[in-house]
PDB file of C-alpha atoms in Angstrom:
ATOM      1  CA  UNK A  30      22.729 -60.068 -50.973  1.00 71.00           C
ATOM      2  CA  UNK A  31      25.829 -58.778 -49.202  1.00 80.00           C
ATOM      3  CA  UNK A  32      28.668 -61.242 -48.709  1.00 89.00           C
ATOM      4  CA  UNK A  33      28.772 -60.415 -45.006  1.00 93.00           C
ATOM      5  CA  UNK A  34      25.802 -59.261 -42.950  1.00 94.00           C
ATOM      6  CA  UNK A  35      26.128 -57.711 -39.525  1.00 94.00           C
ATOM      7  CA  UNK A  36      23.449 -56.054 -37.410  1.00 89.00           C
ATOM      8  CA  UNK A  37      24.554 -52.416 -36.972  1.00 86.00           C
ATOM      9  CA  UNK A  38      22.892 -52.057 -33.551  1.00 88.00           C
ATOM     10  CA  UNK A  39      23.324 -50.081 -31.439  1.00 94.00           C
ATOM     11  CA  UNK A  40      23.407 -52.666 -28.715  1.00 96.00           C
ATOM     12  CA  UNK A  41      23.178 -51.338 -25.166  1.00 97.00           C
ATOM     13  CA  UNK A  42      23.890 -53.589 -22.169  1.00 97.00           C
ATOM     14  CA  UNK A  43      24.575 -53.091 -18.453  1.00 98.00           C
ATOM     15  CA  UNK A  44      28.061 -53.591 -17.098  1.00 98.00           C
ATOM     16  CA  UNK A  45      28.766 -57.240 -16.335  1.00 98.00           C
ATOM     17  CA  UNK A  46      26.400 -58.592 -19.001  1.00 98.00           C
ATOM     18  CA  UNK A  47      27.337 -61.228 -21.543  1.00 98.00           C
ATOM     19  CA  UNK A  48      27.370 -59.742 -25.015  1.00 98.00           C
ATOM     20  CA  UNK A  49      26.785 -61.710 -28.198  1.00 97.00           C
ATOM     21  CA  UNK A  50      27.756 -60.192 -31.537  1.00 98.00           C
ATOM     22  CA  UNK A  51      27.051 -62.029 -34.767  1.00 97.00           C
ATOM     23  CA  UNK A  52      27.687 -62.082 -38.490  1.00 97.00           C
ATOM     24  CA  UNK A  53      26.351 -64.214 -41.296  1.00 97.00           C
ATOM     25  CA  UNK A  54      28.018 -64.735 -44.630  1.00 96.00           C
ATOM     26  CA  UNK A  55      27.226 -66.242 -47.993  1.00 94.00           C
ATOM     27  CA  UNK A  56      30.597 -67.333 -49.390  1.00 92.00           C
ATOM     28  CA  UNK A  57      31.318 -70.900 -48.299  1.00 92.00           C
ATOM     29  CA  UNK A  58      34.973 -70.479 -49.329  1.00 90.00           C
ATOM     30  CA  UNK A  59      35.730 -68.197 -46.378  1.00 91.00           C
ATOM     31  CA  UNK A  60      38.262 -69.874 -44.085  1.00 90.00           C
ATOM     32  CA  UNK A  61      39.715 -67.041 -42.031  1.00 91.00           C
ATOM     33  CA  UNK A  62      37.489 -65.181 -39.608  1.00 94.00           C
ATOM     34  CA  UNK A  63      38.406 -62.117 -37.627  1.00 94.00           C
ATOM     35  CA  UNK A  64      36.896 -59.650 -35.207  1.00 97.00           C
ATOM     36  CA  UNK A  65      38.107 -56.079 -35.021  1.00 97.00           C
ATOM     37  CA  UNK A  66      37.302 -53.511 -32.358  1.00 97.00           C
ATOM     38  CA  UNK A  67      37.078 -49.861 -33.336  1.00 96.00           C
ATOM     39  CA  UNK A  68      36.867 -47.035 -30.858  1.00 96.00           C
ATOM     40  CA  UNK A  69      35.361 -43.742 -31.947  1.00 92.00           C
ATOM     41  CA  UNK A  70      37.565 -41.783 -34.362  1.00 89.00           C
ATOM     42  CA  UNK A  71      40.208 -44.523 -34.378  1.00 92.00           C
ATOM     43  CA  UNK A  72      41.255 -47.243 -36.758  1.00 94.00           C
ATOM     44  CA  UNK A  73      40.096 -50.822 -36.129  1.00 95.00           C
ATOM     45  CA  UNK A  74      42.362 -53.153 -34.141  1.00 94.00           C
ATOM     46  CA  UNK A  75      42.452 -56.915 -34.479  1.00 93.00           C
ATOM     47  CA  UNK A  76      40.759 -58.570 -31.519  1.00 94.00           C
ATOM     48  CA  UNK A  77      40.356 -62.234 -32.428  1.00 92.00           C
ATOM     49  CA  UNK A  78      41.324 -64.520 -35.282  1.00 90.00           C
ATOM     50  CA  UNK A  79      39.936 -67.975 -36.047  1.00 91.00           C
ATOM     51  CA  UNK A  80      40.762 -70.371 -38.816  1.00 88.00           C
ATOM     52  CA  UNK A  81      37.923 -72.589 -40.096  1.00 86.00           C
ATOM     53  CA  UNK A  82      35.333 -73.837 -37.609  1.00 85.00           C
ATOM     54  CA  UNK A  83      35.444 -74.003 -33.846  1.00 86.00           C
ATOM     55  CA  UNK A  84      35.892 -71.811 -30.817  1.00 92.00           C
ATOM     56  CA  UNK A  85      38.732 -69.656 -29.636  1.00 93.00           C
ATOM     57  CA  UNK A  86      38.970 -68.023 -26.253  1.00 95.00           C
ATOM     58  CA  UNK A  87      41.099 -65.087 -25.145  1.00 94.00           C
ATOM     59  CA  UNK A  88      40.369 -63.740 -21.703  1.00 96.00           C
ATOM     60  CA  UNK A  89      36.806 -62.421 -21.628  1.00 98.00           C
ATOM     61  CA  UNK A  90      36.397 -62.878 -25.388  1.00 98.00           C
ATOM     62  CA  UNK A  91      35.294 -66.011 -27.233  1.00 97.00           C
ATOM     63  CA  UNK A  92      35.059 -66.289 -31.000  1.00 97.00           C
ATOM     64  CA  UNK A  93      32.902 -69.004 -32.490  1.00 96.00           C
ATOM     65  CA  UNK A  94      32.619 -70.130 -36.100  1.00 96.00           C
ATOM     66  CA  UNK A  95      29.896 -72.388 -37.479  1.00 94.00           C
ATOM     67  CA  UNK A  96      30.746 -72.963 -41.134  1.00 93.00           C
ATOM     68  CA  UNK A  97      27.767 -75.254 -41.710  1.00 93.00           C
ATOM     69  CA  UNK A  98      25.439 -72.368 -40.864  1.00 94.00           C
ATOM     70  CA  UNK A  99      27.753 -69.651 -42.238  1.00 95.00           C
ATOM     71  CA  UNK A 100      27.535 -67.888 -38.920  1.00 95.00           C
ATOM     72  CA  UNK A 101      30.168 -66.422 -36.642  1.00 97.00           C
ATOM     73  CA  UNK A 102      29.872 -64.970 -33.165  1.00 97.00           C
ATOM     74  CA  UNK A 103      31.888 -62.992 -30.664  1.00 98.00           C
ATOM     75  CA  UNK A 104      30.998 -63.327 -27.003  1.00 98.00           C
ATOM     76  CA  UNK A 105      32.155 -60.862 -24.381  1.00 98.00           C
ATOM     77  CA  UNK A 106      31.851 -61.990 -20.758  1.00 98.00           C
ATOM     78  CA  UNK A 107      31.659 -59.593 -17.839  1.00 98.00           C
ATOM     79  CA  UNK A 108      31.373 -56.642 -20.204  1.00 98.00           C
ATOM     80  CA  UNK A 109      32.982 -53.387 -19.126  1.00 98.00           C
ATOM     81  CA  UNK A 110      32.326 -49.752 -20.111  1.00 98.00           C
ATOM     82  CA  UNK A 111      35.738 -49.856 -21.829  1.00 97.00           C
ATOM     83  CA  UNK A 112      34.288 -52.471 -24.203  1.00 98.00           C
ATOM     84  CA  UNK A 113      32.035 -49.775 -25.670  1.00 98.00           C
ATOM     85  CA  UNK A 114      33.094 -49.620 -29.302  1.00 97.00           C
ATOM     86  CA  UNK A 115      32.116 -50.778 -32.764  1.00 96.00           C
ATOM     87  CA  UNK A 116      32.893 -54.419 -33.493  1.00 97.00           C
ATOM     88  CA  UNK A 117      33.529 -55.459 -37.083  1.00 96.00           C
ATOM     89  CA  UNK A 118      33.630 -59.002 -38.307  1.00 96.00           C
ATOM     90  CA  UNK A 119      35.888 -59.789 -41.234  1.00 95.00           C
ATOM     91  CA  UNK A 120      36.611 -62.854 -43.298  1.00 92.00           C
ATOM     92  CA  UNK A 121      38.715 -63.986 -46.203  1.00 88.00           C
ATOM     93  CA  UNK A 122      39.477 -66.990 -48.355  1.00 84.00           C
ATOM     94  CA  UNK A 123      42.652 -68.254 -49.967  1.00 77.00           C
ATOM     95  CA  UNK A 124      40.802 -68.620 -53.265  1.00 73.00           C
ATOM     96  CA  UNK A 125      40.099 -64.902 -53.239  1.00 66.00           C
ATOM     97  CA  UNK A 126      43.748 -64.041 -52.724  1.00 68.00           C
ATOM     98  CA  UNK A 127      42.937 -63.450 -49.065  1.00 71.00           C
ATOM     99  CA  UNK A 128      40.850 -60.416 -49.943  1.00 81.00           C
ATOM    100  CA  UNK A 129      39.142 -59.454 -46.708  1.00 89.00           C
ATOM    101  CA  UNK A 130      35.443 -58.644 -46.581  1.00 91.00           C
ATOM    102  CA  UNK A 131      34.286 -56.612 -43.603  1.00 93.00           C
ATOM    103  CA  UNK A 132      30.890 -56.417 -41.982  1.00 94.00           C
ATOM    104  CA  UNK A 133      29.387 -52.976 -41.399  1.00 93.00           C
ATOM    105  CA  UNK A 134      30.058 -53.222 -37.657  1.00 94.00           C
ATOM    106  CA  UNK A 135      27.888 -53.414 -34.546  1.00 96.00           C
ATOM    107  CA  UNK A 136      28.007 -50.483 -32.188  1.00 95.00           C
ATOM    108  CA  UNK A 137      28.102 -51.606 -28.543  1.00 97.00           C
ATOM    109  CA  UNK A 138      27.433 -49.499 -25.464  1.00 97.00           C
ATOM    110  CA  UNK A 139      28.169 -50.915 -22.014  1.00 98.00           C
ATOM    111  CA  UNK A 140      26.532 -48.838 -19.284  1.00 97.00           C
ATOM    112  CA  UNK A 141      28.188 -48.515 -15.879  1.00 95.00           C
TER     113      UNK A 141
ATOM    114  CA  UNK B  30      57.622 -53.044 -33.053  1.00 73.00           C
ATOM    115  CA  UNK B  31      55.709 -51.999 -36.104  1.00 77.00           C
ATOM    116  CA  UNK B  32      53.844 -48.709 -36.179  1.00 88.00           C
ATOM    117  CA  UNK B  33      51.801 -46.973 -38.816  1.00 92.00           C
ATOM    118  CA  UNK B  34      51.438 -43.229 -39.110  1.00 93.00           C
ATOM    119  CA  UNK B  35      48.643 -41.528 -40.981  1.00 95.00           C
ATOM    120  CA  UNK B  36      47.902 -37.833 -41.307  1.00 91.00           C
ATOM    121  CA  UNK B  37      46.136 -35.526 -41.119  1.00 92.00           C
ATOM    122  CA  UNK B  38      43.499 -36.702 -38.644  1.00 93.00           C
ATOM    123  CA  UNK B  39      40.837 -34.329 -39.928  1.00 95.00           C
ATOM    124  CA  UNK B  40      40.492 -32.510 -43.216  1.00 96.00           C
ATOM    125  CA  UNK B  41      37.841 -30.212 -44.653  1.00 97.00           C
ATOM    126  CA  UNK B  42      38.257 -29.513 -48.337  1.00 97.00           C
ATOM    127  CA  UNK B  43      36.116 -27.698 -50.924  1.00 98.00           C
ATOM    128  CA  UNK B  44      34.704 -29.517 -53.924  1.00 97.00           C
ATOM    129  CA  UNK B  45      37.165 -29.482 -56.798  1.00 97.00           C
ATOM    130  CA  UNK B  46      40.255 -29.132 -54.644  1.00 97.00           C
ATOM    131  CA  UNK B  47      43.130 -31.653 -54.695  1.00 97.00           C
ATOM    132  CA  UNK B  48      43.810 -34.230 -51.993  1.00 96.00           C
ATOM    133  CA  UNK B  49      46.916 -35.883 -50.642  1.00 96.00           C
ATOM    134  CA  UNK B  50      46.843 -38.274 -47.682  1.00 96.00           C
ATOM    135  CA  UNK B  51      50.066 -39.858 -46.531  1.00 95.00           C
ATOM    136  CA  UNK B  52      50.775 -43.043 -44.651  1.00 96.00           C
ATOM    137  CA  UNK B  53      54.109 -44.396 -43.452  1.00 96.00           C
ATOM    138  CA  UNK B  54      55.009 -47.650 -41.747  1.00 94.00           C
ATOM    139  CA  UNK B  55      57.904 -48.242 -39.369  1.00 92.00           C
ATOM    140  CA  UNK B  56      59.485 -51.403 -38.087  1.00 87.00           C
ATOM    141  CA  UNK B  57      58.899 -53.633 -41.078  1.00 84.00           C
ATOM    142  CA  UNK B  58      60.095 -53.941 -44.639  1.00 83.00           C
ATOM    143  CA  UNK B  59      58.181 -54.693 -47.818  1.00 84.00           C
ATOM    144  CA  UNK B  60      54.762 -54.557 -46.171  1.00 88.00           C
ATOM    145  CA  UNK B  61      51.533 -55.032 -48.086  1.00 90.00           C
ATOM    146  CA  UNK B  62      49.840 -51.646 -47.875  1.00 93.00           C
ATOM    147  CA  UNK B  63      46.145 -50.794 -48.186  1.00 94.00           C
ATOM    148  CA  UNK B  64      43.822 -47.822 -48.390  1.00 95.00           C
ATOM    149  CA  UNK B  65      40.287 -48.342 -47.110  1.00 95.00           C
ATOM    150  CA  UNK B  66      37.317 -46.010 -46.888  1.00 95.00           C
ATOM    151  CA  UNK B  67      34.690 -46.378 -44.204  1.00 93.00           C
ATOM    152  CA  UNK B  68      31.251 -44.824 -44.624  1.00 86.00           C
ATOM    153  CA  UNK B  69      28.681 -44.687 -41.842  1.00 77.00           C
ATOM    154  CA  UNK B  70      26.710 -47.929 -41.592  1.00 71.00           C
ATOM    155  CA  UNK B  71      28.818 -49.652 -44.201  1.00 76.00           C
ATOM    156  CA  UNK B  72      31.772 -51.972 -44.039  1.00 82.00           C
ATOM    157  CA  UNK B  73      35.291 -51.031 -44.932  1.00 91.00           C
ATOM    158  CA  UNK B  74      35.671 -50.595 -48.673  1.00 91.00           C
ATOM    159  CA  UNK B  75      39.043 -51.484 -50.123  1.00 92.00           C
ATOM    160  CA  UNK B  76      40.250 -48.736 -52.450  1.00 94.00           C
ATOM    161  CA  UNK B  77      43.845 -49.643 -53.305  1.00 94.00           C
ATOM    162  CA  UNK B  78      46.508 -52.078 -52.261  1.00 91.00           C
ATOM    163  CA  UNK B  79      50.202 -52.384 -52.972  1.00 93.00           C
ATOM    164  CA  UNK B  80      52.596 -55.299 -52.622  1.00 89.00           C
ATOM    165  CA  UNK B  81      55.703 -53.279 -53.496  1.00 91.00           C
ATOM    166  CA  UNK B  82      57.154 -49.977 -54.669  1.00 92.00           C
ATOM    167  CA  UNK B  83      55.298 -48.683 -57.699  1.00 90.00           C
ATOM    168  CA  UNK B  84      52.850 -51.614 -57.656  1.00 91.00           C
ATOM    169  CA  UNK B  85      49.289 -50.399 -57.173  1.00 92.00           C
ATOM    170  CA  UNK B  86      46.071 -52.336 -57.602  1.00 90.00           C
ATOM    171  CA  UNK B  87      42.762 -50.509 -57.727  1.00 89.00           C
ATOM    172  CA  UNK B  88      39.660 -52.182 -56.403  1.00 84.00           C
ATOM    173  CA  UNK B  89      37.100 -49.524 -57.180  1.00 79.00           C
ATOM    174  CA  UNK B  90      37.238 -47.183 -60.205  1.00 65.00           C
ATOM    175  CA  UNK B  91      36.683 -43.686 -58.881  1.00 77.00           C
ATOM    176  CA  UNK B  92      38.043 -40.203 -58.448  1.00 88.00           C
ATOM    177  CA  UNK B  93      41.057 -41.313 -56.409  1.00 94.00           C
ATOM    178  CA  UNK B  94      44.535 -42.629 -57.122  1.00 95.00           C
ATOM    179  CA  UNK B  95      47.332 -44.094 -55.034  1.00 96.00           C
ATOM    180  CA  UNK B  96      51.104 -44.186 -55.228  1.00 96.00           C
ATOM    181  CA  UNK B  97      53.899 -45.934 -53.383  1.00 96.00           C
ATOM    182  CA  UNK B  98      57.082 -43.953 -53.945  1.00 95.00           C
ATOM    183  CA  UNK B  99      59.016 -45.707 -51.173  1.00 94.00           C
ATOM    184  CA  UNK B 100      58.806 -49.115 -49.540  1.00 93.00           C
ATOM    185  CA  UNK B 101      57.025 -47.876 -46.435  1.00 93.00           C
ATOM    186  CA  UNK B 102      55.133 -44.904 -47.837  1.00 95.00           C
ATOM    187  CA  UNK B 103      51.662 -44.989 -49.340  1.00 96.00           C
ATOM    188  CA  UNK B 104      49.857 -41.922 -50.679  1.00 96.00           C
ATOM    189  CA  UNK B 105      46.214 -41.436 -51.591  1.00 96.00           C
ATOM    190  CA  UNK B 106      45.467 -38.589 -53.980  1.00 96.00           C
ATOM    191  CA  UNK B 107      42.780 -36.865 -55.940  1.00 96.00           C
ATOM    192  CA  UNK B 108      43.028 -34.086 -58.498  1.00 95.00           C
ATOM    193  CA  UNK B 109      39.491 -32.822 -57.917  1.00 95.00           C
ATOM    194  CA  UNK B 110      37.441 -33.858 -54.899  1.00 96.00           C
ATOM    195  CA  UNK B 111      33.742 -34.659 -55.150  1.00 94.00           C
ATOM    196  CA  UNK B 112      31.167 -34.463 -52.367  1.00 94.00           C
ATOM    197  CA  UNK B 113      30.928 -38.251 -52.505  1.00 91.00           C
ATOM    198  CA  UNK B 114      34.609 -38.535 -51.532  1.00 93.00           C
ATOM    199  CA  UNK B 115      33.739 -37.599 -47.941  1.00 93.00           C
ATOM    200  CA  UNK B 116      34.429 -40.385 -45.495  1.00 93.00           C
ATOM    201  CA  UNK B 117      36.864 -41.923 -43.055  1.00 95.00           C
ATOM    202  CA  UNK B 118      40.046 -43.049 -44.814  1.00 97.00           C
ATOM    203  CA  UNK B 119      42.196 -45.711 -43.273  1.00 97.00           C
ATOM    204  CA  UNK B 120      45.661 -46.844 -44.209  1.00 97.00           C
ATOM    205  CA  UNK B 121      46.662 -50.356 -43.211  1.00 95.00           C
ATOM    206  CA  UNK B 122      49.479 -52.818 -43.596  1.00 92.00           C
ATOM    207  CA  UNK B 123      49.571 -56.574 -43.403  1.00 86.00           C
ATOM    208  CA  UNK B 124      52.176 -59.286 -43.731  1.00 75.00           C
ATOM    209  CA  UNK B 125      51.594 -62.295 -45.945  1.00 68.00           C
ATOM    210  CA  UNK B 126      50.325 -64.136 -42.873  1.00 70.00           C
ATOM    211  CA  UNK B 127      46.571 -63.664 -42.809  1.00 64.00           C
ATOM    212  CA  UNK B 128      46.407 -64.615 -39.142  1.00 67.00           C
ATOM    213  CA  UNK B 129      48.140 -61.427 -38.171  1.00 66.00           C
ATOM    214  CA  UNK B 130      45.336 -59.375 -39.674  1.00 84.00           C
ATOM    215  CA  UNK B 131      45.615 -55.769 -40.605  1.00 91.00           C
ATOM    216  CA  UNK B 132      47.266 -53.024 -38.606  1.00 91.00           C
ATOM    217  CA  UNK B 133      45.349 -49.843 -39.245  1.00 95.00           C
ATOM    218  CA  UNK B 134      46.384 -46.246 -38.922  1.00 95.00           C
ATOM    219  CA  UNK B 135      44.306 -43.842 -36.883  1.00 95.00           C
ATOM    220  CA  UNK B 136      42.423 -42.639 -39.941  1.00 95.00           C
ATOM    221  CA  UNK B 137      41.628 -39.341 -41.672  1.00 96.00           C
ATOM    222  CA  UNK B 138      38.144 -37.880 -41.463  1.00 95.00           C
ATOM    223  CA  UNK B 139      37.639 -36.116 -44.807  1.00 96.00           C
ATOM    224  CA  UNK B 140      34.712 -33.773 -45.305  1.00 96.00           C
ATOM    225  CA  UNK B 141      34.235 -32.315 -48.757  1.00 96.00           C
ATOM    226  CA  UNK B 142      32.124 -29.145 -48.680  1.00 97.00           C
TER     227      UNK B 142
END
């Protein structure tokens, strides 16, 4: 079993839709949860960061962590064609020396 | 502001040839530096990381090596490339503050033929 599981997609939605991207994980020690966005042929860029459980909102993006279910989500409201990219979840734990484990990424297409 | 430079963007190399990828960081001192490889459909695989000049930790035993000759320079090398070395190589830096996450370079697409 992989430490972090992420549906690779692709996920195709119309412009303006609400997008839900998810990851599950197996290591209960993970405390730091991140979402990266990666455009084609580019390096990933940090989009959202959450510590422990709860929600965090930044503009059209909301990150949610449910540690009891070992499940994290990224919601994108009013999706735009410019949101078309691959989204990678990532997580780390202090006990692991903050080694970061990445999901495989979900490819998202937002159609105009 | 901090920036990270990585080159070349694309590289096609024959099997058995050497490799040298370079990464430099500007705007920060003593960064933690990382080399990752990304294969299609798979997560980022950590290859090497460095917390200081000459200090290299290897995560995956393989055909590659890394060096850090200067504080803000990180080099990924191979003496003889294998077909399996093809992939998207990413250099990254991070401070000790996990919340800041990684800053990645733009990557090198390596195809070994």
